Coordinates of C-alpha atoms in Angstrom, one line a residue:
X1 CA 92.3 4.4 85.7
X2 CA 89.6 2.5 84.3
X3 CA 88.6 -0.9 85.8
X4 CA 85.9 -3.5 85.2
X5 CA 83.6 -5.2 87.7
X6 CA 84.8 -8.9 88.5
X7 CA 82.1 -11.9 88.2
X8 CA 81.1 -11.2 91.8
X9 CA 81.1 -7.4 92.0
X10 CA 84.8 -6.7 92.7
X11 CA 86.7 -4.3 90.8
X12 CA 89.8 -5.2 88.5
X13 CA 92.1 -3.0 87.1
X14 CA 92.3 -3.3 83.4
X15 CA 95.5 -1.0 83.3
X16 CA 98.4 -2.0 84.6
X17 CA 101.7 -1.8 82.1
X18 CA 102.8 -5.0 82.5
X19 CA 99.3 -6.2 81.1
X20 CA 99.5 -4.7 77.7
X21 CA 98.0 -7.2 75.7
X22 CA 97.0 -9.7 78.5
X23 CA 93.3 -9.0 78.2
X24 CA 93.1 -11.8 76.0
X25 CA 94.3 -14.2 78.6
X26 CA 90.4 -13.8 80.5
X27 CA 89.1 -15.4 77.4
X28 CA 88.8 -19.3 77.7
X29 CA 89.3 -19.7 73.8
X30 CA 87.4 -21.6 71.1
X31 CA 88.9 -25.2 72.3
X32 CA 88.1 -24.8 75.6
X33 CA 84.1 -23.6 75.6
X34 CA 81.3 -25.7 75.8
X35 CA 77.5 -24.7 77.5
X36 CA 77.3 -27.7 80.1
X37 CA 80.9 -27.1 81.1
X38 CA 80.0 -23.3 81.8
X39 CA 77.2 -24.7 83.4
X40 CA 78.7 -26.5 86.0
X41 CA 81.4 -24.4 86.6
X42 CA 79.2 -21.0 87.6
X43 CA 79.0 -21.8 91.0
X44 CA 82.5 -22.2 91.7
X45 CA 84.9 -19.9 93.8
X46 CA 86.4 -17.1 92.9
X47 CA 89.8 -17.3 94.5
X48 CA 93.2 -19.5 92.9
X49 CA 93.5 -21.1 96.4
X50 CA 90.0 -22.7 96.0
X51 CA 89.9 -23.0 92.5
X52 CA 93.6 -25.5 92.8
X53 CA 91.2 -27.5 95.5
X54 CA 88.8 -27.9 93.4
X55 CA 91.0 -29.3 90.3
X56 CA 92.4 -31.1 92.8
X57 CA 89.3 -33.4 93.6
X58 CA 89.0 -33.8 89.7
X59 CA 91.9 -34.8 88.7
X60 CA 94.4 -37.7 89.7
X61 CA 98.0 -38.2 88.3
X62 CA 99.2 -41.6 86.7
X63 CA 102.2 -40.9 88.0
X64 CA 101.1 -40.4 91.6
X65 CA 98.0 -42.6 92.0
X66 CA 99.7 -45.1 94.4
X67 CA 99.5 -42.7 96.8
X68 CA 95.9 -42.1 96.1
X69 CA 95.1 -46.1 96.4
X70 CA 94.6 -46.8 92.9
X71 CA 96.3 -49.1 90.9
X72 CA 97.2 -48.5 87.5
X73 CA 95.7 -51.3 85.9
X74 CA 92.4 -49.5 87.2
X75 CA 93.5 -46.2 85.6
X76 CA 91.4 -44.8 82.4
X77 CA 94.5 -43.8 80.4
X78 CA 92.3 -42.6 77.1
X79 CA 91.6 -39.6 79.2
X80 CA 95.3 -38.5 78.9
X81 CA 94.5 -37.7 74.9
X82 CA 91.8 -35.0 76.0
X83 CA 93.1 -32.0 75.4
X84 CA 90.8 -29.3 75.7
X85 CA 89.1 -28.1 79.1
X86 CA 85.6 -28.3 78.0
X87 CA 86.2 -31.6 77.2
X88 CA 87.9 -32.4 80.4
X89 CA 85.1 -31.1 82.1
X90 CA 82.8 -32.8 80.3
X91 CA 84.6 -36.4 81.1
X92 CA 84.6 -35.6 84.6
X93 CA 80.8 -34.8 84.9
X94 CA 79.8 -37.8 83.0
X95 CA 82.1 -39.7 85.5
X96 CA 80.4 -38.1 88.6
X97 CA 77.7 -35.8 87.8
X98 CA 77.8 -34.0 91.3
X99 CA 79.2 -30.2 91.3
X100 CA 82.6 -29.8 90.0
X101 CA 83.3 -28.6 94.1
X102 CA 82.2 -31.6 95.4
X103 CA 85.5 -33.8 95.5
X104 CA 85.4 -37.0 93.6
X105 CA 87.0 -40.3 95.0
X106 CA 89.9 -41.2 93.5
X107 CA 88.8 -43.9 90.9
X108 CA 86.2 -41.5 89.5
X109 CA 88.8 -38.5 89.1
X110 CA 89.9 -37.6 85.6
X111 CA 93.4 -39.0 85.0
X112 CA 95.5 -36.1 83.9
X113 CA 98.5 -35.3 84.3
X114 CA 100.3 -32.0 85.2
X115 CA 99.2 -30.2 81.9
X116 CA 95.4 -30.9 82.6
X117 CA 95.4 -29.7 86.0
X118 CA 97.3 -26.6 84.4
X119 CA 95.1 -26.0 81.7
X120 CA 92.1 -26.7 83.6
X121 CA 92.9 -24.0 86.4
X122 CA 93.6 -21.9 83.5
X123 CA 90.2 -22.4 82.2
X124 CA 88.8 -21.9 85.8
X125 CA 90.7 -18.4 86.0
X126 CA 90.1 -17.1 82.7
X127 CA 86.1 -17.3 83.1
X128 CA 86.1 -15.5 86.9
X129 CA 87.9 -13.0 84.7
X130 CA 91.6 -13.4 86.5
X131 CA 94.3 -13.6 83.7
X132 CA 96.1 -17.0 83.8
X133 CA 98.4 -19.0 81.0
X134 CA 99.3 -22.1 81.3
X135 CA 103.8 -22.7 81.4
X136 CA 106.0 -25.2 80.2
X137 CA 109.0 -26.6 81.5
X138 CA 110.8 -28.4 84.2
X139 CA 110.3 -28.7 87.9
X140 CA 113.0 -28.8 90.1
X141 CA 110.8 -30.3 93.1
X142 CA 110.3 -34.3 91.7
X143 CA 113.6 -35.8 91.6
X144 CA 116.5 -33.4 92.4
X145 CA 119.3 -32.7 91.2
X146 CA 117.3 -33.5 87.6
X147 CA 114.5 -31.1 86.2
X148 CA 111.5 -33.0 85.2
X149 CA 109.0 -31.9 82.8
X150 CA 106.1 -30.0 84.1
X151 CA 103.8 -27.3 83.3
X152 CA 102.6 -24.7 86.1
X153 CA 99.6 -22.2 85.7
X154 CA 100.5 -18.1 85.9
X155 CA 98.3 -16.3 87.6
X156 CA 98.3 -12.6 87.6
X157 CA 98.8 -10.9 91.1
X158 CA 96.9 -7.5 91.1
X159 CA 98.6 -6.7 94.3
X160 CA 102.2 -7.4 93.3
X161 CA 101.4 -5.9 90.0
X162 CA 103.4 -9.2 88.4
X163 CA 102.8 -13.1 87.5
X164 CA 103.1 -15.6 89.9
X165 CA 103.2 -19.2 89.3
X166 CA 100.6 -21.9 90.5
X167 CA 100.8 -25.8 90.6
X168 CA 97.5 -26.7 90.9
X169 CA 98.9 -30.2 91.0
X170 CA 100.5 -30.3 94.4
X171 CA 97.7 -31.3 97.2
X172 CA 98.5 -32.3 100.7
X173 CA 99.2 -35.9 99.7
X174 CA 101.6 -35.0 96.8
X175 CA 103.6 -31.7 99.4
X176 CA 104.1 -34.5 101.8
X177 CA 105.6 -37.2 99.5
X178 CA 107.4 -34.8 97.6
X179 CA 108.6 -32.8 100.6
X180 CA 107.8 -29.5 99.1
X181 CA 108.8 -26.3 101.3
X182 CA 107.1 -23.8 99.3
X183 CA 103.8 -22.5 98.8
X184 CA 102.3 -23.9 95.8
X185 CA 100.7 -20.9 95.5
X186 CA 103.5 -19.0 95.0
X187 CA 106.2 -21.4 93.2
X188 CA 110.1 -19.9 93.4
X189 CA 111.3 -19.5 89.6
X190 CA 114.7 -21.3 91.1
X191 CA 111.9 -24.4 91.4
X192 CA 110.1 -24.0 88.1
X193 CA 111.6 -23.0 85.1
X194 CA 109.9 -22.2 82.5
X195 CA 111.1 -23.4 79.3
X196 CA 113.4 -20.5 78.3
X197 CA 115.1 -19.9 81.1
X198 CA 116.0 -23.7 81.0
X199 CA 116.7 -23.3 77.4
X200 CA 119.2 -20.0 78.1
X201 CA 120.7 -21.9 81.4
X202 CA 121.7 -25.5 79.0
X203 CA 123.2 -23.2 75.9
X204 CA 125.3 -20.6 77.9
X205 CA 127.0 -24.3 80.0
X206 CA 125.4 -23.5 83.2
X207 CA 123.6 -26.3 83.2
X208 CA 123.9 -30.1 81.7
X209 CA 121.2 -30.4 79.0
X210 CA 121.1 -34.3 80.5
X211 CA 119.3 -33.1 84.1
X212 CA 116.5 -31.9 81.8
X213 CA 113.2 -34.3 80.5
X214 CA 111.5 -36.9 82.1
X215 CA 112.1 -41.2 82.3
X216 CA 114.9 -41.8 79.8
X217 CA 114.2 -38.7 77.9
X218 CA 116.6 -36.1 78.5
X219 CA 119.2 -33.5 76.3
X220 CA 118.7 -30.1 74.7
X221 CA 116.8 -31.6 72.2
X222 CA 113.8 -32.0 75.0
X223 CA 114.4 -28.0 76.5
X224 CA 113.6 -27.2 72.7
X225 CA 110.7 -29.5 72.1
X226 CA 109.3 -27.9 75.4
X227 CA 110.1 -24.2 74.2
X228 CA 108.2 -24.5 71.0
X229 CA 105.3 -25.7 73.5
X230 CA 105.8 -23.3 75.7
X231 CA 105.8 -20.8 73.4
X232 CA 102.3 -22.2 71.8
X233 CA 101.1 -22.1 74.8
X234 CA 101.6 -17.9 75.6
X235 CA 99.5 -17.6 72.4
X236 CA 96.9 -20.2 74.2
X237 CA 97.8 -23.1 72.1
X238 CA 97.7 -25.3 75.0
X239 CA 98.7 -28.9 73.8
X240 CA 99.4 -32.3 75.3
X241 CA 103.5 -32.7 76.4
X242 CA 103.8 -35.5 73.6
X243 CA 101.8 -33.6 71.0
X244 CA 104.6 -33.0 68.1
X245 CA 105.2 -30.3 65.5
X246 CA 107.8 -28.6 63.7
X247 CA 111.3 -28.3 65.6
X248 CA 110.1 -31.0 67.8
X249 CA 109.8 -33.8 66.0
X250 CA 113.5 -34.3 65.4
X251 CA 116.0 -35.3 68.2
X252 CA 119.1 -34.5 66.0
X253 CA 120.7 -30.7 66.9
X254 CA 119.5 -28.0 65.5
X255 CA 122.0 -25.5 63.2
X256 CA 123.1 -22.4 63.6
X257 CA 120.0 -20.3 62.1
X258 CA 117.5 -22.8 64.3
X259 CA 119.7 -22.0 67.8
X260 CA 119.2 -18.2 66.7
X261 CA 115.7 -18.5 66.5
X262 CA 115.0 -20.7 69.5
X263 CA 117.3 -18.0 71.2
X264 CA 115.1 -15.7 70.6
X265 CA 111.7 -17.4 71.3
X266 CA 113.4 -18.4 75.1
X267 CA 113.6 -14.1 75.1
X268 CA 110.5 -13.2 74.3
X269 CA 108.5 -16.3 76.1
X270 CA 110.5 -14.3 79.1
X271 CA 109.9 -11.2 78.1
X272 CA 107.0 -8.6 79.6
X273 CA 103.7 -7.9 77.9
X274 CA 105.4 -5.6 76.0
X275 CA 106.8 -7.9 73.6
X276 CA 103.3 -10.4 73.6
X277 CA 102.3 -9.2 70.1
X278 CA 105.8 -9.8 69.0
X279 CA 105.9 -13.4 70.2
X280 CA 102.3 -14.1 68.5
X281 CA 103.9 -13.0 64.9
X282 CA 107.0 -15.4 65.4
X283 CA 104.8 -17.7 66.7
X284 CA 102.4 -17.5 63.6
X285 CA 105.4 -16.9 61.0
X286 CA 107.3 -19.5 61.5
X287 CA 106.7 -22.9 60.1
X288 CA 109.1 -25.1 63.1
X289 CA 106.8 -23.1 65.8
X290 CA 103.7 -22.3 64.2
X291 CA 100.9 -25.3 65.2
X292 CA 99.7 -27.3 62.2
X293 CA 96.1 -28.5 62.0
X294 CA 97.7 -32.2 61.8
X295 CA 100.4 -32.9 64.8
X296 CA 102.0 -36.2 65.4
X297 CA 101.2 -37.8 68.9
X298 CA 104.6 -39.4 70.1
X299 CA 102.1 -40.9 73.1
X300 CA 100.3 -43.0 70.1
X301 CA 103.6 -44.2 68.3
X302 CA 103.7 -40.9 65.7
X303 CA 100.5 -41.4 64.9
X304 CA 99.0 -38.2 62.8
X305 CA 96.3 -36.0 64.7
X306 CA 93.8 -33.5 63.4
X307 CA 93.1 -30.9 65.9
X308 CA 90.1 -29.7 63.8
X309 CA 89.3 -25.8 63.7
X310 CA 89.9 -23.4 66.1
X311 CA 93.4 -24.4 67.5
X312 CA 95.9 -24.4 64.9
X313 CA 97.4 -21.1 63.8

């Protein structure tokens, strides 16, 4: 079996079935390079456990900032429109130009929320060589019974020879408001599903389409807007939870040929590694899933963005 040396002089198998066609994943992609960001980020740890610590000290949630002292009057909410982790990084060093391991108070923290802590940990990952991809859906940890939107970062486990999920997002503060009785590290798929499985679960009845979204927002038409992004984001199109393209920017039901395709996009985004090249072609043939240059931002009232080169299809 042929393995490669990891940044610090560990060896990684390259090998393993259920990583056919993962390589890619180690690879930070176009939107998310940038030299002073790879700069600053050499000298961090190697291991997920200290990598979500370190996101951790960069990022605050709007959501949760009460519980980090900040008010939210005092919160920089342009930083929610960044989408790429270069650019992220690049924010938070111009905000505090200490290493990235070096915790930032809150009011100089990024504000993100859980996609850039996703994404960023992703980021982190993918240059120690780990393979990571960033997972959309709904967490089942924030307001029970309901399933709130939420993306979660999948980190390959050599050992187990599988994917396990990570939310960078939960620190201390946020397990012990939140309750949580699981290892972030290690995130039960009964507690985060990703967008598929919540997309199978509402169309065969066992579950109310209504428990799913976020504030007011909630049906079937939210679990699809979430699978399209879910799905762009397997082929590392990771973009913002109210970026809109396609299937998503309608709320009215889909017909008959649209609920076979989405069918079939919750499969494969579920599927093994397998399947990955097949889920990039429907991802990139399609017109409702494929990512335009121009999206809509439903954030900024429908207002038309240009994702410049390198991240549509």
């Amino acid at each position: 079996m042929r393995t490669r040396t990891g940044p610090k002089g560990g060896e990684r198998s390259d090998h393993h079935p259920a990583l056919r066609g993962a390589r890619v994943l180690r690879d930070a992609g176009p939107a998310h390079r940038s030299q002073r960001a790879r700069r600053a980020r050499r000298d961090l740890p190697d291991a997920p456990a200290d990598l979500c610590r370190v996101v951790q000290g960069l990022v605050v949630h709007p959501f949760l900032a009460h519980l980090y002292g900040l008010e939210p009057t005092a919160l920089r909410h342009d930083e929610l429109e960044i989408r790429a982790a270069a650019a992220m990084l690049d924010r938070m060093l111009a905000l505090d130009s200490r290493p990235l391991d070096e915790p930032r108070p809150p009011e100089r923290r990024f504000v993100g929320n859980c996609r850039h802590f996703t994404v960023l940990l992703c980021a982190l990952l993918r240059a120690r060589g780990v393979p990571a991809r960033a997972r959309c859906g709904f967490g089942a940890y924030f307001d029970p019974p309901r399933f709130e939107d939420h993306w979660v970062c999948e980190v390959w486990d050599e050992a187990r020879g599988s994917w396990r999920m990570v939310d960078a997002q939960l620190d201390a503060r946020q397990r012990e408001a939140l309750r949580i009785s699981f290892d972030p590290l290690d995130v039960p798929r009964a507690q985060f599903l990703v967008a598929g499985d919540a997309w199978q679960r509402c169309r065969s009845g066992r579950e109310d389409p209504q428990r799913f979204g976020i504030l007011d927002l909630r049906g079937l038409w939210f679990v699809r807007g979430n699978l399209v992004r879910d799905l762009a984001a397997r082929a590392k199109r990771e973009l913002l939870p109210w970026d809109g393209w396609g299937l998503m920017v309608k709320r009215e039901e889909s017909d008959a040929s649209e609920l076979a395709l989405l069918d079939r996009v919750a499969e494969l985004t579920q599927s093994g590694e397998e399947r990955h090249a097949e889920l990039l072609d429907l991802q990139d043939s399609e017109p409702g899933l494929r990512v335009p240059r121009v999206i809509v931002s439903f954030n900024l009232g429908g207002a038309k963005i240009d994702l410049g080169p390198g991240v549509a299809n």
